């Protein structure tokens, strides 16, 4: 048997009580919200989703999102956001 699947990724940051989409390079400010469905599952609405087909494509998304993270110095870790 052949199995088919699709993998889509999102990369979000919660910073100063705001949810930011780290894969939205243009930072268009689309509203992103978290909602809970009737089964208690949390859904993210409005986030960019990127289909990845290879390990490298996944790493590229992580790298791209990491560049857009908000970072600030804290007493614990200078890379902490």
mmCIF file of N, CA and C in Angstrom:
data_model
loop_
_atom_site.group_PDB
_atom_site.id
_atom_site.type_symbol
_atom_site.label_atom_id
_atom_site.label_comp_id
_atom_site.label_asym_id
_atom_site.label_seq_id
_atom_site.Cartn_x
_atom_site.Cartn_y
_atom_site.Cartn_z
ATOM 1 N N UNK A 1 0.821 -1.191 0.000
ATOM 2 C CA UNK A 1 0.000 0.000 0.000
ATOM 3 C C UNK A 1 0.864 1.253 0.000
ATOM 4 N N UNK A 2 0.370 2.244 -0.672
ATOM 5 C CA UNK A 2 1.039 3.545 -0.693
ATOM 6 C C UNK A 2 0.245 4.518 0.161
ATOM 7 N N UNK A 3 0.950 5.170 1.031
ATOM 8 C CA UNK A 3 0.314 6.176 1.880
ATOM 9 C C UNK A 3 0.670 7.551 1.353
ATOM 10 N N UNK A 4 -0.308 8.435 1.340
ATOM 11 C CA UNK A 4 -0.076 9.811 0.950
ATOM 12 C C UNK A 4 -0.391 10.708 2.131
ATOM 13 N N UNK A 5 0.404 11.733 2.273
ATOM 14 C CA UNK A 5 0.117 12.700 3.314
ATOM 15 C C UNK A 5 0.637 14.060 2.876
ATOM 16 N N UNK A 6 0.157 15.064 3.565
ATOM 17 C CA UNK A 6 0.557 16.438 3.302
ATOM 18 C C UNK A 6 0.943 17.053 4.640
ATOM 19 N N UNK A 7 2.039 17.800 4.652
ATOM 20 C CA UNK A 7 2.481 18.450 5.880
ATOM 21 C C UNK A 7 2.539 19.948 5.648
ATOM 22 N N UNK A 8 1.781 20.664 6.461
ATOM 23 C CA UNK A 8 1.747 22.129 6.386
ATOM 24 C C UNK A 8 2.189 22.654 7.742
ATOM 25 N N UNK A 9 3.015 23.702 7.718
ATOM 26 C CA UNK A 9 3.546 24.236 8.967
ATOM 27 C C UNK A 9 3.195 25.707 9.131
ATOM 28 N N UNK A 10 3.095 26.118 10.371
ATOM 29 C CA UNK A 10 2.942 27.511 10.758
ATOM 30 C C UNK A 10 3.978 27.769 11.837
ATOM 31 N N UNK A 11 4.341 29.027 12.020
ATOM 32 C CA UNK A 11 5.326 29.399 13.041
ATOM 33 C C UNK A 11 4.820 30.688 13.672
ATOM 34 N N UNK A 12 4.377 30.589 14.924
ATOM 35 C CA UNK A 12 3.776 31.729 15.610
ATOM 36 C C UNK A 12 4.605 32.124 16.820
ATOM 37 N N UNK A 13 4.465 33.379 17.201
ATOM 38 C CA UNK A 13 5.114 33.888 18.398
ATOM 39 C C UNK A 13 4.064 34.656 19.195
ATOM 40 N N UNK A 14 4.047 34.433 20.481
ATOM 41 C CA UNK A 14 3.210 35.241 21.365
ATOM 42 C C UNK A 14 4.161 36.176 22.100
ATOM 43 N N UNK A 15 4.000 37.473 21.872
ATOM 44 C CA UNK A 15 4.911 38.470 22.427
ATOM 45 C C UNK A 15 4.081 39.683 22.836
ATOM 46 N N UNK A 16 4.246 40.117 24.072
ATOM 47 C CA UNK A 16 3.454 41.231 24.597
ATOM 48 C C UNK A 16 1.958 41.017 24.373
ATOM 49 N N UNK A 17 1.506 39.799 24.606
ATOM 50 C CA UNK A 17 0.095 39.424 24.490
ATOM 51 C C UNK A 17 -0.459 39.528 23.076
ATOM 52 N N UNK A 18 0.409 39.582 22.076
ATOM 53 C CA UNK A 18 -0.016 39.580 20.681
ATOM 54 C C UNK A 18 0.522 38.330 19.999
ATOM 55 N N UNK A 19 -0.277 37.784 19.096
ATOM 56 C CA UNK A 19 0.159 36.628 18.316
ATOM 57 C C UNK A 19 0.692 37.149 16.989
ATOM 58 N N UNK A 20 1.939 36.792 16.675
ATOM 59 C CA UNK A 20 2.570 37.213 15.423
ATOM 60 C C UNK A 20 2.838 35.996 14.561
ATOM 61 N N UNK A 21 2.632 36.146 13.279
ATOM 62 C CA UNK A 21 2.865 35.086 12.300
ATOM 63 C C UNK A 21 4.283 35.250 11.769
ATOM 64 N N UNK A 22 5.171 34.338 12.121
ATOM 65 C CA UNK A 22 6.575 34.452 11.735
ATOM 66 C C UNK A 22 6.859 33.931 10.334
ATOM 67 N N UNK A 23 5.869 33.382 9.662
ATOM 68 C CA UNK A 23 6.060 32.978 8.267
ATOM 69 C C UNK A 23 5.456 33.991 7.300
ATOM 70 N N UNK A 24 4.825 35.019 7.836
ATOM 71 C CA UNK A 24 4.273 36.092 7.013
ATOM 72 C C UNK A 24 5.350 37.161 6.869
ATOM 73 N N UNK A 25 6.183 37.015 5.853
ATOM 74 C CA UNK A 25 7.342 37.899 5.694
ATOM 75 C C UNK A 25 6.953 39.359 5.511
ATOM 76 N N UNK A 26 5.794 39.614 4.958
ATOM 77 C CA UNK A 26 5.364 40.997 4.739
ATOM 78 C C UNK A 26 4.732 41.596 5.981
ATOM 79 N N UNK A 27 4.503 40.759 6.993
ATOM 80 C CA UNK A 27 3.891 41.195 8.253
ATOM 81 C C UNK A 27 2.697 42.106 7.991
ATOM 82 N N UNK A 28 1.765 41.571 7.224
ATOM 83 C CA UNK A 28 0.581 42.332 6.820
ATOM 84 C C UNK A 28 -0.367 42.617 7.977
ATOM 85 N N UNK A 29 -0.080 42.057 9.125
ATOM 86 C CA UNK A 29 -0.928 42.334 10.280
ATOM 87 C C UNK A 29 -2.290 41.657 10.200
ATOM 88 N N UNK A 30 -2.360 40.534 9.465
ATOM 89 C CA UNK A 30 -3.619 39.788 9.421
ATOM 90 C C UNK A 30 -3.994 39.379 10.845
ATOM 91 N N UNK A 31 -5.258 39.467 11.169
ATOM 92 C CA UNK A 31 -5.657 39.034 12.511
ATOM 93 C C UNK A 31 -5.500 37.523 12.663
ATOM 94 N N UNK A 32 -4.864 37.123 13.739
ATOM 95 C CA UNK A 32 -4.687 35.705 14.053
ATOM 96 C C UNK A 32 -5.384 35.464 15.378
ATOM 97 N N UNK A 33 -6.153 34.417 15.435
ATOM 98 C CA UNK A 33 -6.838 34.121 16.688
ATOM 99 C C UNK A 33 -6.747 32.644 17.002
ATOM 100 N N UNK A 34 -6.879 32.338 18.271
ATOM 101 C CA UNK A 34 -6.926 30.959 18.736
ATOM 102 C C UNK A 34 -8.360 30.675 19.129
ATOM 103 N N UNK A 35 -8.873 29.555 18.643
ATOM 104 C CA UNK A 35 -10.253 29.169 18.961
ATOM 105 C C UNK A 35 -10.268 27.714 19.390
ATOM 106 N N UNK A 36 -11.203 27.413 20.238
ATOM 107 C CA UNK A 36 -11.359 26.038 20.703
ATOM 108 C C UNK A 36 -12.617 25.463 20.079
ATOM 109 N N UNK A 37 -12.498 24.261 19.503
ATOM 110 C CA UNK A 37 -13.673 23.643 18.890
ATOM 111 C C UNK A 37 -14.458 22.848 19.934
ATOM 112 N N UNK A 38 -15.518 22.228 19.508
ATOM 113 C CA UNK A 38 -16.409 21.518 20.430
ATOM 114 C C UNK A 38 -15.752 20.302 21.078
ATOM 115 N N UNK A 39 -14.613 19.858 20.541
ATOM 116 C CA UNK A 39 -13.901 18.702 21.099
ATOM 117 C C UNK A 39 -12.733 19.130 21.987
ATOM 118 N N UNK A 40 -12.596 20.443 22.225
ATOM 119 C CA UNK A 40 -11.521 20.939 23.057
ATOM 120 C C UNK A 40 -10.205 21.128 22.325
ATOM 121 N N UNK A 41 -10.212 20.943 21.007
ATOM 122 C CA UNK A 41 -9.005 21.127 20.198
ATOM 123 C C UNK A 41 -8.808 22.619 19.930
ATOM 124 N N UNK A 42 -7.590 23.093 20.073
ATOM 125 C CA UNK A 42 -7.289 24.499 19.813
ATOM 126 C C UNK A 42 -6.921 24.660 18.343
ATOM 127 N N UNK A 43 -7.569 25.613 17.698
ATOM 128 C CA UNK A 43 -7.338 25.887 16.283
ATOM 129 C C UNK A 43 -6.740 27.276 16.138
ATOM 130 N N UNK A 44 -5.790 27.423 15.215
ATOM 131 C CA UNK A 44 -5.212 28.727 14.893
ATOM 132 C C UNK A 44 -5.883 29.207 13.617
ATOM 133 N N UNK A 45 -6.470 30.387 13.673
ATOM 134 C CA UNK A 45 -7.192 30.938 12.526
ATOM 135 C C UNK A 45 -6.449 32.171 12.011
ATOM 136 N N UNK A 46 -6.141 32.170 10.710
ATOM 137 C CA UNK A 46 -5.536 33.331 10.076
ATOM 138 C C UNK A 46 -4.039 33.260 9.881
ATOM 139 N N UNK A 47 -3.391 32.193 10.334
ATOM 140 C CA UNK A 47 -1.934 32.082 10.206
ATOM 141 C C UNK A 47 -1.556 31.552 8.823
ATOM 142 N N UNK A 48 -0.402 31.995 8.366
ATOM 143 C CA UNK A 48 0.165 31.489 7.115
ATOM 144 C C UNK A 48 0.494 30.009 7.300
ATOM 145 N N UNK A 49 0.157 29.198 6.308
ATOM 146 C CA UNK A 49 0.525 27.785 6.329
ATOM 147 C C UNK A 49 1.349 27.511 5.088
ATOM 148 N N UNK A 50 2.477 26.847 5.279
ATOM 149 C CA UNK A 50 3.372 26.528 4.178
ATOM 150 C C UNK A 50 3.458 25.016 4.056
ATOM 151 N N UNK A 51 3.219 24.507 2.860
ATOM 152 C CA UNK A 51 3.363 23.073 2.631
ATOM 153 C C UNK A 51 4.842 22.749 2.478
ATOM 154 N N UNK A 52 5.313 21.770 3.233
ATOM 155 C CA UNK A 52 6.707 21.341 3.134
ATOM 156 C C UNK A 52 6.743 19.896 2.658
ATOM 157 N N UNK A 53 7.678 19.619 1.759
ATOM 158 C CA UNK A 53 7.804 18.272 1.195
ATOM 159 C C UNK A 53 9.131 17.610 1.533
ATOM 160 N N UNK A 54 10.065 18.411 2.037
ATOM 161 C CA UNK A 54 11.383 17.868 2.369
ATOM 162 C C UNK A 54 11.828 18.380 3.732
ATOM 163 N N UNK A 55 12.818 17.709 4.275
ATOM 164 C CA UNK A 55 13.396 18.141 5.541
ATOM 165 C C UNK A 55 13.995 19.539 5.383
ATOM 166 N N UNK A 56 14.637 19.793 4.244
ATOM 167 C CA UNK A 56 15.249 21.099 4.019
ATOM 168 C C UNK A 56 14.197 22.211 3.957
ATOM 169 N N UNK A 57 13.058 21.936 3.348
ATOM 170 C CA UNK A 57 11.981 22.934 3.292
ATOM 171 C C UNK A 57 11.498 23.272 4.701
ATOM 172 N N UNK A 58 11.433 22.272 5.568
ATOM 173 C CA UNK A 58 11.032 22.505 6.955
ATOM 174 C C UNK A 58 12.064 23.360 7.669
ATOM 175 N N UNK A 59 13.332 23.044 7.485
ATOM 176 C CA UNK A 59 14.399 23.829 8.099
ATOM 177 C C UNK A 59 14.404 25.264 7.585
ATOM 178 N N UNK A 60 14.108 25.443 6.309
ATOM 179 C CA UNK A 60 14.030 26.785 5.732
ATOM 180 C C UNK A 60 12.927 27.603 6.413
ATOM 181 N N UNK A 61 11.787 26.980 6.669
ATOM 182 C CA UNK A 61 10.690 27.675 7.366
ATOM 183 C C UNK A 61 11.111 28.060 8.780
ATOM 184 N N UNK A 62 11.782 27.152 9.472
ATOM 185 C CA UNK A 62 12.244 27.462 10.830
ATOM 186 C C UNK A 62 13.242 28.617 10.818
ATOM 187 N N UNK A 63 14.147 28.598 9.866
ATOM 188 C CA UNK A 63 15.151 29.665 9.767
ATOM 189 C C UNK A 63 14.483 31.003 9.444
ATOM 190 N N UNK A 64 13.588 30.991 8.466
ATOM 191 C CA UNK A 64 12.887 32.213 8.050
ATOM 192 C C UNK A 64 12.097 32.808 9.212
ATOM 193 N N UNK A 65 11.390 31.968 9.942
ATOM 194 C CA UNK A 65 10.614 32.441 11.087
ATOM 195 C C UNK A 65 11.490 32.943 12.214
ATOM 196 N N UNK A 66 12.610 32.279 12.449
ATOM 197 C CA UNK A 66 13.511 32.678 13.532
ATOM 198 C C UNK A 66 14.063 34.081 13.292
ATOM 199 N N UNK A 67 14.250 34.445 12.038
ATOM 200 C CA UNK A 67 14.756 35.786 11.722
ATOM 201 C C UNK A 67 13.752 36.884 12.067
ATOM 202 N N UNK A 68 12.473 36.557 12.124
ATOM 203 C CA UNK A 68 11.435 37.547 12.411
ATOM 204 C C UNK A 68 11.019 37.577 13.878
ATOM 205 N N UNK A 69 11.620 36.717 14.700
ATOM 206 C CA UNK A 69 11.257 36.692 16.120
ATOM 207 C C UNK A 69 11.618 37.987 16.808
ATOM 208 N N UNK A 70 10.829 38.338 17.796
ATOM 209 C CA UNK A 70 11.151 39.477 18.665
ATOM 210 C C UNK A 70 12.096 38.966 19.732
ATOM 211 N N UNK A 71 13.211 39.623 19.886
ATOM 212 C CA UNK A 71 14.140 39.211 20.939
ATOM 213 C C UNK A 71 14.446 40.406 21.805
ATOM 214 N N UNK A 72 14.624 40.146 23.052
ATOM 215 C CA UNK A 72 14.960 41.203 23.996
ATOM 216 C C UNK A 72 15.781 40.624 25.114
ATOM 217 N N UNK A 73 16.585 41.424 25.697
ATOM 218 C CA UNK A 73 17.444 40.982 26.777
ATOM 219 C C UNK A 73 16.635 40.769 28.050
ATOM 220 N N UNK A 74 16.879 39.651 28.698
ATOM 221 C CA UNK A 74 16.252 39.400 29.996
ATOM 222 C C UNK A 74 17.357 38.971 30.954
ATOM 223 N N UNK A 75 17.032 38.908 32.220
ATOM 224 C CA UNK A 75 18.009 38.462 33.207
ATOM 225 C C UNK A 75 18.365 37.002 33.045
ATOM 226 N N UNK A 76 17.488 36.231 32.402
ATOM 227 C CA UNK A 76 17.725 34.795 32.261
ATOM 228 C C UNK A 76 18.514 34.455 31.004
ATOM 229 N N UNK A 77 18.161 35.099 29.884
ATOM 230 C CA UNK A 77 18.747 34.689 28.618
ATOM 231 C C UNK A 77 18.578 35.808 27.598
ATOM 232 N N UNK A 78 19.650 36.275 27.015
ATOM 233 C CA UNK A 78 19.558 37.388 26.077
ATOM 234 C C UNK A 78 18.815 37.033 24.808
ATOM 235 N N UNK A 79 18.676 35.737 24.472
ATOM 236 C CA UNK A 79 17.956 35.332 23.271
ATOM 237 C C UNK A 79 16.506 34.996 23.553
ATOM 238 N N UNK A 80 16.112 35.109 24.784
ATOM 239 C CA UNK A 80 14.738 34.804 25.164
ATOM 240 C C UNK A 80 13.808 35.880 24.629
ATOM 241 N N UNK A 81 12.604 35.471 24.217
ATOM 242 C CA UNK A 81 11.625 36.484 23.799
ATOM 243 C C UNK A 81 10.414 36.432 24.692
#
